[in-house]
Amino acid sequence: MAVCIAVIAKENYPLYIQSITTENELKFHYTVHTSLDVVDEKISAMGKALVDQRELYLGLLYPTEDYKVYGYVTNSKVKFVMVADSSNTALRDNEIHSMFQKLHNSYIDVMCNPFYNPGDCIHSRAFDNMLTSMMMQVC
Amino acid sequence: MAQCVQSVQEFIQDSFVPLVAALCSEEAERLTRKNNLGFSELVKPFCRLTSEVHMRDPNNQLHVIKNLKIAVNNIITHSPQPGGIRKLLNDVVSVSQPTEGLVTNVITAGDYDLNISDRSVKASVPWYNNWKDTLMELNTSTFYSATTPWFESYRESFLQSMPASDHEFLNHYVACMLVVSSGEPEPVEQFLKLSQEQHRIQHSSEYAYPKWFIPNTLKYYVLLHDVSAGEEQRADSVYEEMKQRYGTQGCYLLKINSRGSNRGADEQIPDPWSQYLQKNSIQTQESYDDGPYTVISNKNADHLISDDLDNDIQDGLSNNFKAHPLQLDHLSDTSSSFDGTDYIKTTSSLHESKKTSSGTPHGACLTLTDHDRIRQFIQEFTFRGLLPHIEKTIRQLNDQLISRKGLSRSLFSATKKWFSGSKVPEKSINELKNTSGLLYPPEAPELQIRKMADLCFLVQHYELAYSCYHTAKKDFLNDQAMLYAAGALEMAAVSAFLQPGAPRPYPAHYMDTAIQTYRDICKNMVLAERCVLLSAEILKSQSKYSDAAALLIRLTSEDSDLRSALLLEQAAHCFINMKSPMVRKFAFHMILAGHRYSKAGQKKHALRCYSQAMQVYKGKGWSLAEDHINFTIGRQSFTLRQLDNAVSAFRHILINDSKQPAAQQGTFLREYLYVYKNVTQLSPDGPLPQLPLPYINNSATRVFFGHDRRPSEGEKQAATHISLDQEYDCESSHQWKELEEQVVAVVNKGIIPSNFQPTQYCLNSYSDNSKFPLAVVEEPVTVEVAFRNPLKVPLLLTDLSLLWKFQPKDFNAKHNGETKELACGNDMIGAEVIAEFLINSEETKMARLKLFPHQTGELHILGVVYNLGTIQGTMMLDGIDPSIGLQAGKFVYNGMSVRGRQELEIQGPRLNNTKEEKTSIKYGPDRRLDPIITEEMPLLEVFFINFPTGLLCGEIRKAYVEFVNVSKCPLTALKVVSKHPEFFTFELGQQFQLTNFFNQYSKTNSLFTNTKSQ
């Protein structure tokens, strides 16, 4: 269902990017990177007071011709960006939401690993498998 | 969008100015040619009125016109060719480059510091606007941040080169100047002739171009008088006659050329033409290109030919001007795409004129008084001739309209009912998608209102213009004349914006509808583009940056790369100027723009775009994107012959831990090698370049002194534990060290000398490398270098050898004073060369390289030197055992290899002894690679023969030991030391002291080994 999933650190460098096909990888990287502007905009629009109790799921960031980009920001400002095929109309907003929640949980698992150094790129087989299964679900 | 120097209002006003045609007699043209200018060029710098003008609108209200500008053009009787325009725009953009080396602007957006654009001082851009106050404004204004002069000059040229269309009158000629010289035999006759010619051009069906505003064009008669050559009285009398004939309002006596051309330029006069020079040369070239179709410019060409002789002389004086940035283009131009024989003559003379127009100063015969006279002339023409004419025409049109309204009132009321809702236009357009609407004849009554609106717009009467456009729009929509409606919508929006005091908000939806109609229904991209340029500029001025960006991006299409590139770049600038700057969107659109630029052949702009985008992506971990940008920067820099940039960009792709697939890495590597090869070819004598690949693990470097031990053969077994094949064993090496200390102590009667240092044959990262190791002359020094290939493609190193420095020293001679430094010289040091060394993908591999010192001295091993290359793509998949390739040398490498070097720099251990060292981070020296070559020494080799591998308790076995001195030096006082001396006995009887003499022969002693039970 998702074609590309990315985890972006607070400082806007990628912790993890996985896409379903390798030939378009560069394009996805650009897409994800550009979407961070929208994430920033959405966060700053909310204002300071609301930031703490806000909804983590940001919803649709922007649609392109072929893809839809969704965003999710954790309380520690780690961003999850998911690129989904826009031809897949079956995908509902709450499904995306639950996918992000799953992603968040497995990200927390990664963070709980005592050998993981926060801020490093994520190299975790469990996380890989989790994401692959998320991308494979429908496709 | 980038900041512009002009304000939006100024920009729009200057985009639509009253056009005046100029028709010159040959003689008059010759007079102006003295200044190296055509008539229209001559008056160009003075076309802006500095004073306010008043005129009355149809309702007799006084209307003030400020800062009016008019444009005087030669009549060109063919419509501009699309190809010509495209080329012109391309040239304009490529000529305008950011000036290098100026202070750059830094925009700080969040955690990004961006060097957006060089602050190009406008004065350096030759055709930049002539008025000085804008320049002053530029320097004092605080908000300008990034300018894109290429875009502005593109826009200016684009708007000027727009072909006149039938659906609007803004760029139709309002008036015509007829210029005749006073030196002509019959000036009055000449005026008549010109007047007839103008009439012929306008009214005969021969010429569809240029377009004229109204049938009875204003004719203004100008008598050009050469003060230095002509008779004043004659000119005056002719002028009197003219006044009688055409009235004082319709003619003018312009005196120029007060200074003789033969007088040198002893006084410096400001040259207002230089600002227009370059652009003019492009534009006039265009008009000359199609010589035979033109009436006027052919004559110009003739003059140019006659000028050539003079110019050649002048060329000598002004050589420094000859480096004209456009010259190359013109050269290529003239040789291509012309067919007629006429052409060759015209174009070659044209080419000459290019040379001179860039070389000779303009207005050489004009004094400051002449400048004032020309200014006065334009002012007089506008006040007395043009504006009254326009005023009159507006009045006439207004009267016509009122009478027509009476006729068609019923129609209008019906229309009003139809379009009572404001949303109607879009709806009706959607209904009419497939029809491009009807076309009116040029003098159709429906067009009269549009004509009036255009005239009002030209004289800055925006309220009236808006209401006229608005009415016209309804009218046209009612007739379903879509092209006309779009034009009216566009101008209605612009005039609504320009109304002083802004009584109504800017109707952006008018613009959107107009753009959509132009693009989708009329398929006229040029008009759509003009719309977008205007609208984006207006939106930008209202800080609606995201709307402007969306508009700009929407117009990018496949049909014009240059336009798409420019618009994308402007959109990118819009993103960065937003209240919360969208840096990443900026970067992304910059990349898109760069891509388009490179497709349009604007390499420099492409490179600039990519470099600006790079600032955002750099060092943030977006490695794929970064690689892509670096790769493109590398390529573009290479095509622009900026080889250093290219090399560093490619280097960047290769040394970072690349996540690219193997094929991509292979491409990168090949490209890198290709570029590098070009660099080295350019400077063959320069020092060898530092290569980034493969990686060298410096600390894993091992150094071995001495010959390779002969392998054990049969019963014979080398009695050594040291070789490069052996792993370092800390415990055993410690034991050996102790033994050595003991024997030295025995020899020196119980004291270990202070300068004692245990012999180390093999140096590695564990050994003590703080002292210079000793190597012996004529004995090889083997260095093992650990290469690692980070790429997914194999690397082939050829002619791999060590790089060293040698200082010969004679250790026998007491004076060490003279030391020579020699970098090379095979008589002193012989170096082994490995012909081919293949490192497979992501492999770590050791290379052993030998040096043979032939003299004593100090040797410094600096690094390795090799040819870096790749093997053929098919080979790398085969998984061939590299050792086979190494021996057989059968790898066909694809010729792409580059000679370079890499240094070996080994960091010593961290010092941790004194307090200072503990608190700071200091590293000791590592002298592994700096051996001292001493004179010849004896070299003992020991072999065991029949050495027992297992012994029973209490068993005594006989074994042989062979001592060989391989060196020429005699060896004396051989001692044998053992941790357990009681285990051994020598058959010869000497127990532990063996004083023998070996010289190039071997002697075999038998040795008893026994093991005693405890």
PDB file of C-alpha atoms in Angstrom, chain B residues 61 67 74-75 174 198 206 221 238 240 257 279 337 369 393 406 408 456 464 583 592 606 624 644 730 856 887 916:
ATOM      1  CA  GLN B  61     -11.636  65.675 -16.385  1.00  0.00           C
ATOM      2  CA  ASN B  67       6.781  59.113 -15.794  1.00  0.00           C
ATOM      3  CA  ASN B  74      12.098  51.244 -36.938  1.00  0.00           C
ATOM      4  CA  ILE B  75       9.409  49.852 -39.134  1.00  0.00           C
ATOM      5  CA  VAL B 174       0.122  54.898 -32.559  1.00  0.00           C
ATOM      6  CA  GLN B 198       4.066  55.046 -44.673  1.00  0.00           C
ATOM      7  CA  GLU B 206       1.073  43.855 -49.125  1.00  0.00           C
ATOM      8  CA  TYR B 221       7.707  65.384 -39.477  1.00  0.00           C
ATOM      9  CA  VAL B 238      12.994  74.376 -44.732  1.00  0.00           C
ATOM     10  CA  GLU B 240       9.587  77.367 -41.842  1.00  0.00           C
ATOM     11  CA  ASN B 257      26.097  66.356 -34.466  1.00  0.00           C
ATOM     12  CA  LYS B 279      20.466  44.228 -26.242  1.00  0.00           C
ATOM     13  CA  SER B 337      20.763  28.849 -42.099  1.00  0.00           C
ATOM     14  CA  THR B 369      23.640  70.161 -25.677  1.00  0.00           C
ATOM     15  CA  THR B 393      -8.703  59.514 -30.676  1.00  0.00           C
ATOM     16  CA  GLY B 406     -27.956  53.647 -28.301  1.00  0.00           C
ATOM     17  CA  SER B 408     -27.453  48.066 -29.125  1.00  0.00           C
ATOM     18  CA  CYS B 456      -6.538  54.787 -21.953  1.00  0.00           C
ATOM     19  CA  LEU B 464     -11.447  54.418 -17.586  1.00  0.00           C
ATOM     20  CA  VAL B 583      13.698  25.773   1.865  1.00  0.00           C
ATOM     21  CA  LEU B 592      13.956  21.023 -11.678  1.00  0.00           C
ATOM     22  CA  ALA B 606      22.040  24.923 -14.795  1.00  0.00           C
ATOM     23  CA  LEU B 624      20.959   9.673  -2.973  1.00  0.00           C
ATOM     24  CA  ASP B 644      38.512  21.383 -10.598  1.00  0.00           C
ATOM     25  CA  CYS B 730      51.739 -10.408  21.680  1.00  0.00           C
ATOM     26  CA  THR B 856      72.772   4.026   3.024  1.00  0.00           C
ATOM     27  CA  GLN B 887      49.339 -13.584 -12.470  1.00  0.00           C
ATOM     28  CA  GLU B 916      49.706  17.479  29.816  1.00  0.00           C
TER      29      GLU B 916
END
